[in-house]
mmCIF file of C-alpha atoms and ligand atoms in Angstrom:
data_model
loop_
_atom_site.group_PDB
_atom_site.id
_atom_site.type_symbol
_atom_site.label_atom_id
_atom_site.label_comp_id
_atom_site.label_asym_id
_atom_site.label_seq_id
_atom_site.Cartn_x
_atom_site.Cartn_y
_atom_site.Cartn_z
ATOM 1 C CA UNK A 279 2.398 7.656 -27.228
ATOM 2 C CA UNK A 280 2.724 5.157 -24.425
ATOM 3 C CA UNK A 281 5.183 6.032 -21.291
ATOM 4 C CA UNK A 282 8.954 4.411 -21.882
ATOM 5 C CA UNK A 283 8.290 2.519 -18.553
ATOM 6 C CA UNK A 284 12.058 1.084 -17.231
ATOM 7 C CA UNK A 285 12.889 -2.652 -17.080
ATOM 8 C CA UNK A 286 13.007 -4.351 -13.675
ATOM 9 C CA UNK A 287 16.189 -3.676 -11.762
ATOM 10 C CA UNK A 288 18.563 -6.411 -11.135
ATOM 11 C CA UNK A 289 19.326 -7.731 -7.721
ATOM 12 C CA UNK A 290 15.486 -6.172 -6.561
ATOM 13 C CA UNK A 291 12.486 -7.235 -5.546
ATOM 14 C CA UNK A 292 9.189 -5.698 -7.074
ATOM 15 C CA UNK A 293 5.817 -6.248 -4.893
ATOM 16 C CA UNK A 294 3.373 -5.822 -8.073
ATOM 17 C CA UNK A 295 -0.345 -5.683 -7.712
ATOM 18 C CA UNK A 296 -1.800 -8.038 -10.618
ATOM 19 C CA UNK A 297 -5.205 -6.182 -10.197
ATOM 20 C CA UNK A 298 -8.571 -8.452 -10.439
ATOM 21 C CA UNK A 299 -7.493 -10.778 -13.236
ATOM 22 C CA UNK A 300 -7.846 -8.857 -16.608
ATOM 23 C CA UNK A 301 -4.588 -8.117 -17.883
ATOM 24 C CA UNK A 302 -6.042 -4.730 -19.627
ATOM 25 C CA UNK A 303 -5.907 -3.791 -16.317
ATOM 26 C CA UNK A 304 -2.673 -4.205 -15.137
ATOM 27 C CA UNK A 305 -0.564 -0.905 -14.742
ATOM 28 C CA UNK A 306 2.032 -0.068 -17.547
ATOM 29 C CA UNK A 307 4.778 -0.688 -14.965
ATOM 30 C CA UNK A 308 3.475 -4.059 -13.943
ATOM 31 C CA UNK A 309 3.114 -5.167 -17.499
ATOM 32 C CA UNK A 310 6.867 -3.533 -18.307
ATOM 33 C CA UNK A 311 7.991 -5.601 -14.843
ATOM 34 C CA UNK A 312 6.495 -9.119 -15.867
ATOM 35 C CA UNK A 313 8.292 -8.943 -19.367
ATOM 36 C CA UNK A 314 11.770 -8.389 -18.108
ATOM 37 C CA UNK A 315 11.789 -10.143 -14.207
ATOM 38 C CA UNK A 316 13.879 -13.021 -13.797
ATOM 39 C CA UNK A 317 11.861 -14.900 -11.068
ATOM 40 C CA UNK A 318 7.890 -13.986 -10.758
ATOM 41 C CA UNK A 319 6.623 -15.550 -7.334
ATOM 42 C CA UNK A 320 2.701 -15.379 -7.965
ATOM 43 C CA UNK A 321 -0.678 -16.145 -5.615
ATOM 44 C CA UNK A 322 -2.999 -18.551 -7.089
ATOM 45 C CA UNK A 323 -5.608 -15.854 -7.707
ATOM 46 C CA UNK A 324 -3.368 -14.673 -10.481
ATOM 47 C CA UNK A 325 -4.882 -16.194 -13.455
ATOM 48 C CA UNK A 326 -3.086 -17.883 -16.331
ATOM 49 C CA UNK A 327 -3.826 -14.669 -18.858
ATOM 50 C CA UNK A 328 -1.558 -12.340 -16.473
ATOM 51 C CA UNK A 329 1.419 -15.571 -15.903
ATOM 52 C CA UNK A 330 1.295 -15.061 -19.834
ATOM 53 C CA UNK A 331 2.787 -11.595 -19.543
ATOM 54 C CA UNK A 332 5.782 -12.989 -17.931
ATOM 55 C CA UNK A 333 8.623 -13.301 -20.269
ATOM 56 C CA UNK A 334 10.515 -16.145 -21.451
ATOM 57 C CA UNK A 335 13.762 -15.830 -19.536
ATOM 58 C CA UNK A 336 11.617 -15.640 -16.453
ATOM 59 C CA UNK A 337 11.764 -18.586 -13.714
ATOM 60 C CA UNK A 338 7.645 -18.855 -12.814
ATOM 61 C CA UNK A 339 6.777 -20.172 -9.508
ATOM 62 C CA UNK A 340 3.230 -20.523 -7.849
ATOM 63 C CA UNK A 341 3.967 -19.695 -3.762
ATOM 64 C CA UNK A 342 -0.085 -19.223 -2.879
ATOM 65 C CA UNK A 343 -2.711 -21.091 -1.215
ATOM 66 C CA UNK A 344 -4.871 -24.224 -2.482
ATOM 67 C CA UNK A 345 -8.249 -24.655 -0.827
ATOM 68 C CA UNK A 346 -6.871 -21.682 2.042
ATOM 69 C CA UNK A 347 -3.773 -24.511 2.774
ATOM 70 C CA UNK A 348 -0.529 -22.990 1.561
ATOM 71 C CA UNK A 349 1.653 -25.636 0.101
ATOM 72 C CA UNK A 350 4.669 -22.799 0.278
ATOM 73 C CA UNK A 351 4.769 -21.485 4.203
ATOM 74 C CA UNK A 352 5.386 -17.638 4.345
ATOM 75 C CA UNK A 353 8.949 -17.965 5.334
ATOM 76 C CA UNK A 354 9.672 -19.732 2.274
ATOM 77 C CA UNK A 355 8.771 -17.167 0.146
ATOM 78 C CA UNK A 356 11.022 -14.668 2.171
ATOM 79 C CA UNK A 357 14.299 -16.943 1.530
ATOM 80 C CA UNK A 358 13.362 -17.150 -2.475
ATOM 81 C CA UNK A 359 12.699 -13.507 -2.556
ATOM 82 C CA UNK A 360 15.650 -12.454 -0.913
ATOM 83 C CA UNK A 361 18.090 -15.122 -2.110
ATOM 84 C CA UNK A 362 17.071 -14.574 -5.711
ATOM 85 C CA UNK A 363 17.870 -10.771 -5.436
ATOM 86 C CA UNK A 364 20.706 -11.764 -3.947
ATOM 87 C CA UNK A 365 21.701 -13.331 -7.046
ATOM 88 C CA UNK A 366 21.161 -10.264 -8.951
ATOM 89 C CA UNK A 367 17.476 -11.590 -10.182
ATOM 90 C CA UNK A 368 15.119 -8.890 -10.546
ATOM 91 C CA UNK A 369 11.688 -10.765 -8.781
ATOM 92 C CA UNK A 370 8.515 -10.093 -9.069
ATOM 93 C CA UNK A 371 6.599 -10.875 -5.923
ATOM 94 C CA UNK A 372 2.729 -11.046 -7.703
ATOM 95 C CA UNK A 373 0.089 -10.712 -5.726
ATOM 96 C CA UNK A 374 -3.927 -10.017 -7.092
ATOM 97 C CA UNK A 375 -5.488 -6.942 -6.851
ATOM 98 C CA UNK A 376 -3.406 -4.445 -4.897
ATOM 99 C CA UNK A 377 -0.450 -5.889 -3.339
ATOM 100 C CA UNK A 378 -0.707 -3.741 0.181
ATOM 101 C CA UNK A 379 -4.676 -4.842 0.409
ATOM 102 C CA UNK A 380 -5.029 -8.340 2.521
ATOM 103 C CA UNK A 381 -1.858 -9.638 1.313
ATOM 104 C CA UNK A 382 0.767 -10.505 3.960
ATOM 105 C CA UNK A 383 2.744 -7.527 2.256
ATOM 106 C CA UNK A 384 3.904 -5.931 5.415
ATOM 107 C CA UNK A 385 5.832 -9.052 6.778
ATOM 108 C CA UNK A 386 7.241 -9.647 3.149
ATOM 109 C CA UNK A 387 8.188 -6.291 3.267
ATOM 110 C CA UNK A 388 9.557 -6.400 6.881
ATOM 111 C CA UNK A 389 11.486 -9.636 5.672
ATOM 112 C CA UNK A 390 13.678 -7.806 2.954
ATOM 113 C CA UNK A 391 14.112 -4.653 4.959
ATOM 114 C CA UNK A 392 15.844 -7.332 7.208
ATOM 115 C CA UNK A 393 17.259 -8.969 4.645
ATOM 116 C CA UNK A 394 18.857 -5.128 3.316
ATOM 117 C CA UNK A 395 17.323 -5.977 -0.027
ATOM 118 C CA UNK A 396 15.642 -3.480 -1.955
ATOM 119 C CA UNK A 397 12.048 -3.226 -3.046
ATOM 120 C CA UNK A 398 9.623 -1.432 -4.394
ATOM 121 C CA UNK A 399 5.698 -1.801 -4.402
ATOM 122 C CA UNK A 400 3.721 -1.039 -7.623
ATOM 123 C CA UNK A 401 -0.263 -0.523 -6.713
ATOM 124 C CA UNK A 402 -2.413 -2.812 -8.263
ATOM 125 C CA UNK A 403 -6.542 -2.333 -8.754
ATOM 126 C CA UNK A 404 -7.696 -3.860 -5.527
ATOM 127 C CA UNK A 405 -10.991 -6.518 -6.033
ATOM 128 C CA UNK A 406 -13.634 -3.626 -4.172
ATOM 129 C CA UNK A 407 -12.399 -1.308 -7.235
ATOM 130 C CA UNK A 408 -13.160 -4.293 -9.763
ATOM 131 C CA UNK A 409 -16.180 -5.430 -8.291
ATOM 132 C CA UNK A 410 -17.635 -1.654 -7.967
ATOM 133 C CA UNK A 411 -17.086 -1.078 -11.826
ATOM 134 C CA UNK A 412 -19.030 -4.516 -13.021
ATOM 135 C CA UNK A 413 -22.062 -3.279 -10.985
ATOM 136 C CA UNK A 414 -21.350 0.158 -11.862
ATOM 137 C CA UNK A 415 -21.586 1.470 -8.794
ATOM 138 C CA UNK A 416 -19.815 4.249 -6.618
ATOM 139 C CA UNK A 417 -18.619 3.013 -3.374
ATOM 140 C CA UNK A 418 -18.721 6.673 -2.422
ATOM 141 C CA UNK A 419 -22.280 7.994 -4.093
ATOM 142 C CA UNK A 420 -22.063 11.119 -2.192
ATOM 143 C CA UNK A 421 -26.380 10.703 -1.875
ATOM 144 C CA UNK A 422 -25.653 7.996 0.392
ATOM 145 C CA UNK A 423 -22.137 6.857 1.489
ATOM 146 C CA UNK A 424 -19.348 8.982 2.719
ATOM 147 C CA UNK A 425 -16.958 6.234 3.869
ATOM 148 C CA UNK A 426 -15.661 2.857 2.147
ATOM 149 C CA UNK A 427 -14.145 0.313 4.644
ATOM 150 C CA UNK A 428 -11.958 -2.374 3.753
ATOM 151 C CA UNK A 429 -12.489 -5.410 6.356
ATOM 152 C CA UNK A 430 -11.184 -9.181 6.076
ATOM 153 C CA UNK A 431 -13.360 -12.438 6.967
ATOM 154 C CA UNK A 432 -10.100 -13.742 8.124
ATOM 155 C CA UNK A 433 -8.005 -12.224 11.371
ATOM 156 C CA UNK A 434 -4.529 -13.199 11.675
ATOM 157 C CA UNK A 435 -4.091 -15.670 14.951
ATOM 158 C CA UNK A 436 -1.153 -13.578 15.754
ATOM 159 C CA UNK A 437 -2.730 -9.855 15.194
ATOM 160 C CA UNK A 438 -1.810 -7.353 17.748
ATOM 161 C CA UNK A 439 -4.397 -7.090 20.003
ATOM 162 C CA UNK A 440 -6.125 -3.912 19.232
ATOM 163 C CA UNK A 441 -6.334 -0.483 21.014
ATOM 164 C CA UNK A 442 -8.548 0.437 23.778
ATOM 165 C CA UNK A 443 -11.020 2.350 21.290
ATOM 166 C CA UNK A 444 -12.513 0.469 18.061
ATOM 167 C CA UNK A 445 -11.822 3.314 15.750
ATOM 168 C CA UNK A 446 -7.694 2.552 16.533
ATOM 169 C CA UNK A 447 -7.979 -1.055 15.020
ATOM 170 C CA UNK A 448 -8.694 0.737 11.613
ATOM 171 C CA UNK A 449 -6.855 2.454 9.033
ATOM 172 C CA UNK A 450 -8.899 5.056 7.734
ATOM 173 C CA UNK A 451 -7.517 6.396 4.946
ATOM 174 C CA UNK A 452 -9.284 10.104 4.164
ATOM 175 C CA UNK A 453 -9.993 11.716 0.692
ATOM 176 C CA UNK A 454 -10.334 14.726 0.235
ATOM 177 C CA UNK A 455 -9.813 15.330 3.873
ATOM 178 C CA UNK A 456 -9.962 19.796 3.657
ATOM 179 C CA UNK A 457 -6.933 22.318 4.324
ATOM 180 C CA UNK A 458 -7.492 22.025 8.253
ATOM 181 C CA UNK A 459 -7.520 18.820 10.357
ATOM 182 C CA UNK A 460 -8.276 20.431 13.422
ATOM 183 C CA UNK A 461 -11.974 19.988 14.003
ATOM 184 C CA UNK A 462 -11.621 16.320 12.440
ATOM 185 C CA UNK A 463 -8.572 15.459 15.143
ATOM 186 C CA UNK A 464 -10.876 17.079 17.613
ATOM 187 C CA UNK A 465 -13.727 14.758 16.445
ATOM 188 C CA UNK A 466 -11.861 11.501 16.858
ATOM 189 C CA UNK A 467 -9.973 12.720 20.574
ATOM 190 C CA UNK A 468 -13.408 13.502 21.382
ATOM 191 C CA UNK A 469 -15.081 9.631 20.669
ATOM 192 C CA UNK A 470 -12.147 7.793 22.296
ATOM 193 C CA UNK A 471 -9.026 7.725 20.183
ATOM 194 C CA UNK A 472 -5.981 8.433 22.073
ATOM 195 C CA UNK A 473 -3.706 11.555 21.113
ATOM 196 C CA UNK A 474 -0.290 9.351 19.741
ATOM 197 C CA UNK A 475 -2.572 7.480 17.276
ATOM 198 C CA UNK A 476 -0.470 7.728 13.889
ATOM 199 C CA UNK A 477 -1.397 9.845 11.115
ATOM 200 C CA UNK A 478 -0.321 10.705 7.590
ATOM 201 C CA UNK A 479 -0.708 13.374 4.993
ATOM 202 C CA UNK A 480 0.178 12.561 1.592
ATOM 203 C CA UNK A 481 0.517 15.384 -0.875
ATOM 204 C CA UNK A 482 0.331 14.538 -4.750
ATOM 205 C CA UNK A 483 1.344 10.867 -3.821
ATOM 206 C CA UNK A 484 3.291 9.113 -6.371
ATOM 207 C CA UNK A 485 3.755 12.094 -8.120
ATOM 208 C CA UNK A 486 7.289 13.626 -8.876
ATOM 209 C CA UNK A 487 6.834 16.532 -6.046
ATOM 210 C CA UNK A 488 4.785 14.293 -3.301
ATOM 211 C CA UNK A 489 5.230 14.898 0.050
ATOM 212 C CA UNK A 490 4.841 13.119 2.899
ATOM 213 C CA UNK A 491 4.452 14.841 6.897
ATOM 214 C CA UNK A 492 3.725 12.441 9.268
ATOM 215 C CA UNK A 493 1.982 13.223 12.536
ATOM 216 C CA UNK A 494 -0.396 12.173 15.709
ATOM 217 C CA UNK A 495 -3.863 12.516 16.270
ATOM 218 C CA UNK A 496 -2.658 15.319 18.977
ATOM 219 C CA UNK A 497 -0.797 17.101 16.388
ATOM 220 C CA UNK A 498 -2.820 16.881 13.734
ATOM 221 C CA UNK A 499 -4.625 20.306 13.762
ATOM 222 C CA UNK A 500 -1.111 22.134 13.459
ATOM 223 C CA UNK A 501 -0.218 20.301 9.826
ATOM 224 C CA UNK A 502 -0.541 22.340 7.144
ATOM 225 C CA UNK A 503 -0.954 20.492 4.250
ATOM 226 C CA UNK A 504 1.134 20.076 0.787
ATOM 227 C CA UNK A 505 -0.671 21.078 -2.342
ATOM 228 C CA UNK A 506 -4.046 19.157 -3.284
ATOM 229 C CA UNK A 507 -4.637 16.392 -4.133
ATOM 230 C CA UNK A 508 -4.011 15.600 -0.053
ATOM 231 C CA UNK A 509 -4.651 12.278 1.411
ATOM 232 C CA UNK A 510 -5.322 11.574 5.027
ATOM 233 C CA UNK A 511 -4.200 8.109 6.352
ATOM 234 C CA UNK A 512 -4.628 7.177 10.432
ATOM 235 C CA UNK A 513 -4.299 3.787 12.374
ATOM 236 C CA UNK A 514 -1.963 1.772 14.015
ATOM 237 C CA UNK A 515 -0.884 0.153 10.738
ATOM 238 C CA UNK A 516 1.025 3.570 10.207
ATOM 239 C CA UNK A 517 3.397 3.918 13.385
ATOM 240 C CA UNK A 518 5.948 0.634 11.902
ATOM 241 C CA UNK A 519 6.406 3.496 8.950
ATOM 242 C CA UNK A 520 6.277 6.482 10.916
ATOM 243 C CA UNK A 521 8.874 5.192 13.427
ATOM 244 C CA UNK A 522 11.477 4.575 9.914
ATOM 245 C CA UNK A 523 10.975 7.795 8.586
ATOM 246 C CA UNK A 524 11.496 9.821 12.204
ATOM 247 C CA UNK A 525 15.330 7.635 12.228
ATOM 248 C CA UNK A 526 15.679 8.671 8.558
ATOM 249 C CA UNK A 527 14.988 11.895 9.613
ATOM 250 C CA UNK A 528 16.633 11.936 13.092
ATOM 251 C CA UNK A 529 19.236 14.604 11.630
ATOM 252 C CA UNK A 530 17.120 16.931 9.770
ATOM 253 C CA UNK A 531 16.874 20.209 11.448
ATOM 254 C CA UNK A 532 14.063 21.239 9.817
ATOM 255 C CA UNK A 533 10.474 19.778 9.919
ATOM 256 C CA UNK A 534 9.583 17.517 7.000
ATOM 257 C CA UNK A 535 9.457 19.418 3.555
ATOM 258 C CA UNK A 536 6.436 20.820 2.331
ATOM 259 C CA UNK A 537 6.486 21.284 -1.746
ATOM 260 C CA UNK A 538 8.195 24.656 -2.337
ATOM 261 C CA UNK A 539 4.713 25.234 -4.643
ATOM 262 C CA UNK A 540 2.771 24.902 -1.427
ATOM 263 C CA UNK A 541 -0.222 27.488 -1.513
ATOM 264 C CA UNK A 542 -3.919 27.202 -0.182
ATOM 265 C CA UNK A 543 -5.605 25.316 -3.259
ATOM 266 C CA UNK A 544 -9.085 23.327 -2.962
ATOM 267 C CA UNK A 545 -9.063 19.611 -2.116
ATOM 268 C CA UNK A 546 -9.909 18.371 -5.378
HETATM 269 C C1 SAM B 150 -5.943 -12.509 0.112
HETATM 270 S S1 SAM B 150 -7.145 -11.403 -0.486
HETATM 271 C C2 SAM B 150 -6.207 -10.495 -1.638
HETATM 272 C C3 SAM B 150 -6.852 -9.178 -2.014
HETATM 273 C C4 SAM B 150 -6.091 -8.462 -3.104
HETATM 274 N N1 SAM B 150 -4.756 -8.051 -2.628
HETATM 275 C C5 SAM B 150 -6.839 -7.257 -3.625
HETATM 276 O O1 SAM B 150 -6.369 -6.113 -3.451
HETATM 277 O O2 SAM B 150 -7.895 -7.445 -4.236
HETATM 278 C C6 SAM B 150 -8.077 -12.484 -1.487
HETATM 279 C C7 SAM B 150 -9.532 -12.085 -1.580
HETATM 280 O O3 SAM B 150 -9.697 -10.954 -2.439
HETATM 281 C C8 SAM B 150 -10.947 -11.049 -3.090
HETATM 282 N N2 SAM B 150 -10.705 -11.032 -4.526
HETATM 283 C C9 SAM B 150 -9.497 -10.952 -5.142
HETATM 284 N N3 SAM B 150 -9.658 -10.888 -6.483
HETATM 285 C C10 SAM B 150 -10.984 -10.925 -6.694
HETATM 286 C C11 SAM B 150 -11.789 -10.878 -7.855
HETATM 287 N N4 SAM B 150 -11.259 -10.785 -9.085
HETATM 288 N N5 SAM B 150 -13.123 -10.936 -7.696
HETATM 289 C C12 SAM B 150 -13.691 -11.022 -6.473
HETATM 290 N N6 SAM B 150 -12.978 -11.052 -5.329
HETATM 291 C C13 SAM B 150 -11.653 -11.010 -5.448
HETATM 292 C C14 SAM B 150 -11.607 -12.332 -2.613
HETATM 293 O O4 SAM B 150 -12.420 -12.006 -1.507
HETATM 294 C C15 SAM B 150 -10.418 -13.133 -2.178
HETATM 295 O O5 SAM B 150 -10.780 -14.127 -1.247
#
């Protein structure tokens, strides 16, 4: 029986990953959001089998780049985002692969955060996920990797300049990172990175009792984590997020929640 997966929202913007290019691998919810959106603002790495998803009643309109010149400038695609939900359109905003991977995400998110309009990101299969299953290959063959970094050929002109240490210009994003960070937060003070560098811990992400507790390197031995499966996340990239969720917080009296089901369990 397949999941009843809701209809796009009216008046909201959907970031949805189109994954490499097959449409068999799109997620149910991107599939469900492409038949109902009103407006579906695509890259030009989407290919014509996944624009044939969209539904009829949908406006379809190409905003990426031709030959690395984009013929629709960035701030463009913030006014038709946020003036179609504005008109009660429920947009797609497609991007390939995974929309938070190399995508100019963060400012289109910034922009409707601005803009009060709401949004929500559905994860796409990024292109190093795709290209590891046609050579059938483990990017993480515990004989002889224990890291996957994602890096671009491209740097923004306008990037922040990065921190003192060359670890702090990454996001590392940890599986299976153990029930105490100490030793690793230890590890990483110890070759350079500085003690306020952001860090994350995702319990059972995406999952109906997720939860999130956001930290520093400094702090980071003294989390306790949620119940596995636990994600660690660290970098720069983080502190824009961390910095909203400590003034949606700002209130709270107690520390951020923990599931209630939180025991010692094995990483898995
Ligand atoms: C702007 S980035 C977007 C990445 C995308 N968000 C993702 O998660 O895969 C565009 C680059 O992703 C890579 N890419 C995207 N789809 C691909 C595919 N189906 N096969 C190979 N590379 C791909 C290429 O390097 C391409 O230049």
């Amino acid at each position: 029986m397949v999941a009843d997966v809701s209809a796009a929202a009216k008046g909201k913007v959907y970031l949805v990953g189109a994954g490499p290019g097959d449409p068999e691998l799109l997620t149910l919810k991107a599939a469900a959001l492409l038949r109902s959106a009103g407006l579906v603002l695509h890259d030009d790495l989407v290919p014509p089998a996944v624009i044939a998803m969209v539904g009829r009643q949908a406006l379809v309109l190409s905003v990426g780049k031709r030959c690395g010149v984009k013929h629709v400038q960035q701030a463009e695609i913030h006014t038709l985002m946020i003036e179609a939900a504005r008109q009660n359109l429920s947009v797609v905003r497609l991007k390939s692969g995974d929309p938070l991977v190399f995508g100019r995400a963060a400012e289109e998110m910034d922009a409707l955060r601005a803009a009060d309009v709401p949004f929500e990101v559905v994860p796409g299969i990024t292109a190093a996920f795709a290209a590891a299953a046609q050579i059938g290959c483990s990017l993480t063959d515990r004989r002889t990797a224990s890291s996957v970094k994602f890096y671009t050929g491209h740097k923004a002109a306008d990037q922040v300049p990065g921190q003192e240490s060359p670890t702090e210009a990454e996001t590392r994003v940890i599986y299976m990172p153990g029930r105490s960070f100490r030793s690793l937060a230890e590890d990483r003070l110890r070759e350079g990175d500085t003690a306020d560098l952001p860090c994350c811990v995702i319990s059972r992400a995406a999952q109906p009792e997720q939860s999130i507790q956001w930290s520093t390197l400094g702090e980071l031995g003294n989390v306790v984590p949620g119940p596995a499966p636990v994600l660690l996340l660290t970098g720069w990239a983080l502190a824009a997020a961390a910095a909203r969720d400590a003034g949606e917080h700002a209130n709270d009296s107690a520390p951020l929640s923990v599931g209630p089901d939180c025991v010692p369990a094995h990483d898995l």
